[in-house]
Every structure is written in C-alpha cells, then in structure tokens.
C-alpha cells in the first residue's frame, strides 16, 4: 500500500504526520512521489505514527525488523 493511502487511512493531516514522525514536509512529499525511499529508522517512526507495521509501509524492510526475536522480559515472565 502506498504511503499516500496509509496517510489518508490514518485520518491525520500531512502536517500532523510530519510533526509526529520528525519527517519534513518536503521529505514526505519526495517519499509520496517516489523520488525518495524511507530508511529503516524513518520507516519505523512513520509506521508508528500511521498506526501500521513497517511491513505495510516498506515490505522490503520487514525482514530487518522481524529478524530478531523480541527480548525476554527481566525475570523470564511472559
């Protein structure tokens, strides 16, 4: 799904997405137009703001975030 569609589905304005993710408006515009791609750190922030997974935002980065199992909580409680 494109980032434009994800933004529209989130109900947030582009200004809100930029403010909450730390991505400049000009960068978001470049990402939406396909002239730039979101890197791993930015993908994680944008996905959180948009309420989606990194896999939904950048399927090619999904393995990067799913490669490491979640750490076991201290004390071994699950």
Coordinates of N, CA, C and O in Angstrom, one line a residue:
X1 N 0.9 -1.2 0.0 CA 0.0 0.0 0.0 C 0.9 1.2 0.0 O 1.9 1.3 0.7
X2 N 0.5 2.3 -0.7 CA 1.3 3.5 -0.8 C 1.3 4.3 0.5 O 0.3 4.2 1.2
X3 N 2.3 5.1 0.7 CA 2.3 5.9 1.9 C 1.1 6.9 1.8 O 0.6 7.3 2.8
X4 N 0.8 7.4 0.6 CA -0.3 8.3 0.5 C -1.6 7.7 1.0 O -2.4 8.3 1.7
X5 N -1.9 6.5 0.6 CA -3.1 5.8 1.0 C -3.0 5.6 2.5 O -4.0 5.8 3.2
X6 N -1.9 5.2 3.1 CA -1.7 5.0 4.5 C -2.0 6.3 5.3 O -2.6 6.3 6.3
X7 N -1.5 7.4 4.8 CA -1.8 8.7 5.4 C -3.3 9.0 5.4 O -3.8 9.4 6.4
X8 N -3.9 8.8 4.3 CA -5.3 9.1 4.1 C -6.1 8.2 5.1 O -7.1 8.6 5.7
X9 N -5.7 6.9 5.2 CA -6.5 6.0 6.1 C -6.2 6.3 7.5 O -7.1 6.0 8.4
X10 N -5.1 6.9 7.9 CA -4.8 7.3 9.3 C -5.7 8.4 9.8 O -5.9 8.5 11.0
X11 N -6.3 9.2 8.9 CA -7.1 10.3 9.4 C -6.3 11.5 9.8 O -6.8 12.5 10.3
X12 N -5.0 11.4 9.7 CA -4.1 12.5 10.1 C -3.8 13.4 8.9 O -3.8 12.9 7.7
X13 N -3.5 14.7 9.1 CA -3.1 15.6 8.0 C -1.6 15.3 7.8 O -0.9 14.7 8.6
X14 N -1.1 15.7 6.7 CA 0.3 15.6 6.4 C 1.1 16.3 7.4 O 2.2 15.9 7.8
X15 N 0.6 17.5 7.8 CA 1.3 18.3 8.8 C 1.5 17.5 10.1 O 2.5 17.5 10.7
X16 N 0.4 16.8 10.5 CA 0.4 16.1 11.8 C 1.4 14.9 11.6 O 2.2 14.6 12.5
X17 N 1.4 14.2 10.5 CA 2.3 13.1 10.2 C 3.7 13.6 10.3 O 4.6 13.0 11.0
X18 N 4.0 14.7 9.7 CA 5.4 15.3 9.7 C 5.8 15.6 11.2 O 6.9 15.3 11.6
X19 N 4.9 16.3 11.9 CA 5.3 16.7 13.2 C 5.5 15.5 14.2 O 6.4 15.5 14.9
X20 N 4.7 14.5 14.0 CA 4.8 13.4 14.9 C 5.9 12.4 14.6 O 6.4 11.7 15.5
X21 N 6.3 12.4 13.3 CA 7.3 11.5 12.9 C 8.7 12.1 12.8 O 9.7 11.4 12.6
X22 N 8.8 13.5 12.7 CA 10.0 14.2 12.6 C 10.5 14.2 11.1 O 11.7 14.5 10.9
X23 N 9.6 13.9 10.2 CA 9.9 14.0 8.8 C 9.5 15.4 8.3 O 8.4 15.8 8.5
X24 N 10.3 16.0 7.5 CA 10.0 17.3 7.0 C 8.9 17.2 5.9 O 8.8 16.1 5.3
X25 N 8.2 18.2 5.7 CA 7.1 18.2 4.7 C 7.7 18.0 3.3 O 7.1 17.2 2.5
X26 N 8.8 18.6 3.0 CA 9.4 18.4 1.7 C 9.9 16.9 1.5 O 9.7 16.3 0.5
X27 N 10.4 16.3 2.6 CA 10.8 14.9 2.5 C 9.6 14.0 2.3 O 9.6 13.1 1.5
X28 N 8.5 14.3 3.0 CA 7.3 13.5 2.9 C 6.8 13.6 1.5 O 6.4 12.6 0.9
X29 N 6.9 14.8 0.9 CA 6.5 15.0 -0.5 C 7.3 14.1 -1.5 O 6.8 13.5 -2.4
X30 N 8.6 14.1 -1.2 CA 9.5 13.3 -2.1 C 9.2 11.8 -1.9 O 9.2 11.1 -2.9
X31 N 8.9 11.4 -0.7 CA 8.6 10.0 -0.4 C 7.3 9.6 -1.1 O 7.2 8.6 -1.8
X32 N 6.3 10.5 -1.0 CA 5.0 10.2 -1.7 C 5.1 10.2 -3.2 O 4.4 9.4 -3.8
X33 N 6.0 11.0 -3.8 CA 6.1 11.0 -5.2 C 7.1 9.9 -5.7 O 7.2 9.7 -6.9
X34 N 7.7 9.1 -4.8 CA 8.5 8.0 -5.2 C 10.0 8.5 -5.5 O 10.8 7.7 -6.0
X35 N 10.3 9.7 -5.3 CA 11.6 10.2 -5.5 C 12.6 9.9 -4.4 O 13.8 9.9 -4.6
X36 N 12.1 9.5 -3.3 CA 13.0 9.1 -2.1 C 12.3 7.9 -1.5 O 11.1 7.8 -1.5
X37 N 13.1 7.1 -0.8 CA 12.5 6.0 0.0 C 12.8 6.2 1.4 O 13.7 6.9 1.8
X38 N 11.9 5.7 2.2 CA 12.1 5.8 3.7 C 13.1 4.8 4.1 O 13.0 3.6 3.8
X39 N 14.1 5.2 4.9 CA 15.1 4.4 5.5 C 14.5 3.6 6.7 O 13.4 3.9 7.2
X40 N 15.2 2.7 7.3 CA 14.7 1.9 8.4 C 14.2 2.6 9.6 O 13.1 2.4 10.1
X41 N 15.0 3.6 10.0 CA 14.6 4.4 11.2 C 13.4 5.2 11.0 O 12.4 5.2 11.8
X42 N 13.4 5.9 9.8 CA 12.2 6.7 9.5 C 11.0 5.8 9.2 O 9.9 6.2 9.5
X43 N 11.2 4.7 8.6 CA 10.1 3.8 8.4 C 9.4 3.4 9.7 O 8.2 3.3 9.8
X44 N 10.2 3.1 10.7 CA 9.7 2.7 12.0 C 8.9 3.8 12.6 O 7.8 3.6 13.1
X45 N 9.4 5.0 12.5 CA 8.7 6.2 13.1 C 7.4 6.5 12.3 O 6.4 6.7 12.9
X46 N 7.5 6.5 11.0 CA 6.3 6.7 10.2 C 5.2 5.6 10.4 O 4.0 5.9 10.5
X47 N 5.7 4.4 10.5 CA 4.7 3.3 10.7 C 4.0 3.5 12.0 O 2.8 3.3 12.1
X48 N 4.7 3.8 13.1 CA 4.1 4.0 14.4 C 3.1 5.2 14.3 O 2.0 5.1 14.9
X49 N 3.5 6.3 13.7 CA 2.5 7.4 13.6 C 1.3 7.1 12.8 O 0.2 7.5 13.2
X50 N 1.5 6.3 11.7 CA 0.3 5.9 10.9 C -0.5 4.7 11.4 O -1.5 4.4 10.9
X51 N 0.0 4.1 12.5 CA -0.7 3.0 13.1 C -0.6 1.7 12.2 O -1.6 1.0 12.2
X52 N 0.5 1.6 11.5 CA 0.7 0.4 10.7 C 2.0 -0.3 11.0 O 2.8 0.3 11.8
X53 N 2.3 -1.4 10.4 CA 3.6 -2.1 10.6 C 4.5 -1.6 9.6 O 4.2 -1.0 8.6
X54 N 5.8 -1.8 9.9 CA 6.9 -1.5 8.9 C 6.6 -2.2 7.6 O 6.8 -1.7 6.5
X55 N 6.2 -3.5 7.8 CA 5.9 -4.3 6.6 C 4.8 -3.7 5.7 O 5.0 -3.8 4.5
X56 N 3.8 -3.1 6.3 CA 2.8 -2.4 5.5 C 3.4 -1.2 4.8 O 3.0 -0.9 3.6
X57 N 4.3 -0.5 5.4 CA 4.9 0.7 4.9 C 6.0 0.4 3.9 O 6.0 1.0 2.8
X58 N 6.9 -0.5 4.2 CA 8.0 -0.9 3.4 C 8.2 -2.4 3.5 O 9.0 -2.8 4.3
X59 N 7.5 -3.1 2.7 CA 7.5 -4.6 2.8 C 9.0 -5.1 2.7 O 9.3 -6.1 3.3
X60 N 9.8 -4.5 1.9 CA 11.2 -4.9 1.8 C 12.0 -4.8 3.0 O 13.1 -5.4 3.2
X61 N 11.6 -4.0 4.0 CA 12.3 -3.8 5.3 C 11.8 -4.7 6.4 O 12.4 -4.8 7.5
X62 N 10.7 -5.4 6.1 CA 10.1 -6.2 7.2 C 11.0 -7.2 7.8 O 11.0 -7.4 9.0
X63 N 11.8 -7.9 7.0 CA 12.8 -8.9 7.5 C 13.8 -8.3 8.4 O 14.2 -8.9 9.4
X64 N 14.1 -7.0 8.2 CA 15.1 -6.3 9.1 C 14.5 -6.2 10.5 O 15.2 -6.4 11.5
X65 N 13.2 -5.9 10.6 CA 12.6 -5.7 11.9 C 12.1 -7.0 12.5 O 11.9 -7.1 13.7
X66 N 11.9 -8.1 11.7 CA 11.4 -9.4 12.2 C 12.6 -10.4 12.4 O 12.3 -11.5 12.8
X67 N 13.8 -10.0 12.1 CA 14.9 -10.9 12.1 C 15.3 -11.3 13.5 O 15.9 -12.3 13.8
X68 N 15.0 -10.4 14.5 CA 15.5 -10.6 15.8 C 14.3 -10.8 16.7 O 13.3 -10.0 16.7
X69 N 14.2 -11.9 17.5 CA 13.1 -12.2 18.3 C 13.0 -11.1 19.4 O 14.0 -10.5 19.8
X70 N 11.8 -10.9 19.9 CA 11.7 -9.9 21.0 C 12.4 -10.4 22.2 O 12.5 -11.6 22.5
X71 N 13.0 -9.5 22.9 CA 13.8 -9.8 24.2 C 12.9 -10.4 25.2 O 11.7 -10.0 25.3
X72 N 13.3 -11.3 26.0 CA 12.6 -11.9 27.1 C 12.6 -10.9 28.2 O 13.6 -10.3 28.6
X73 N 11.4 -10.6 28.8 CA 11.4 -9.7 29.9 C 12.2 -10.1 31.1 O 12.5 -11.3 31.3
X74 N 12.7 -9.2 31.9 CA 13.5 -9.5 33.0 C 12.7 -10.4 34.0 O 11.6 -10.1 34.2
X75 N 13.4 -11.4 34.5 CA 12.7 -12.3 35.4 C 12.1 -13.5 34.6 O 11.5 -14.4 35.2
X76 N 12.1 -13.4 33.3 CA 11.6 -14.5 32.5 C 10.1 -14.6 32.4 O 9.6 -15.5 31.8
X77 N 9.4 -13.6 32.9 CA 7.9 -13.6 32.8 C 7.5 -13.3 31.4 O 8.1 -12.6 30.7
X78 N 6.4 -14.0 31.0 CA 6.0 -13.8 29.6 C 4.7 -13.1 29.6 O 3.9 -13.0 30.3

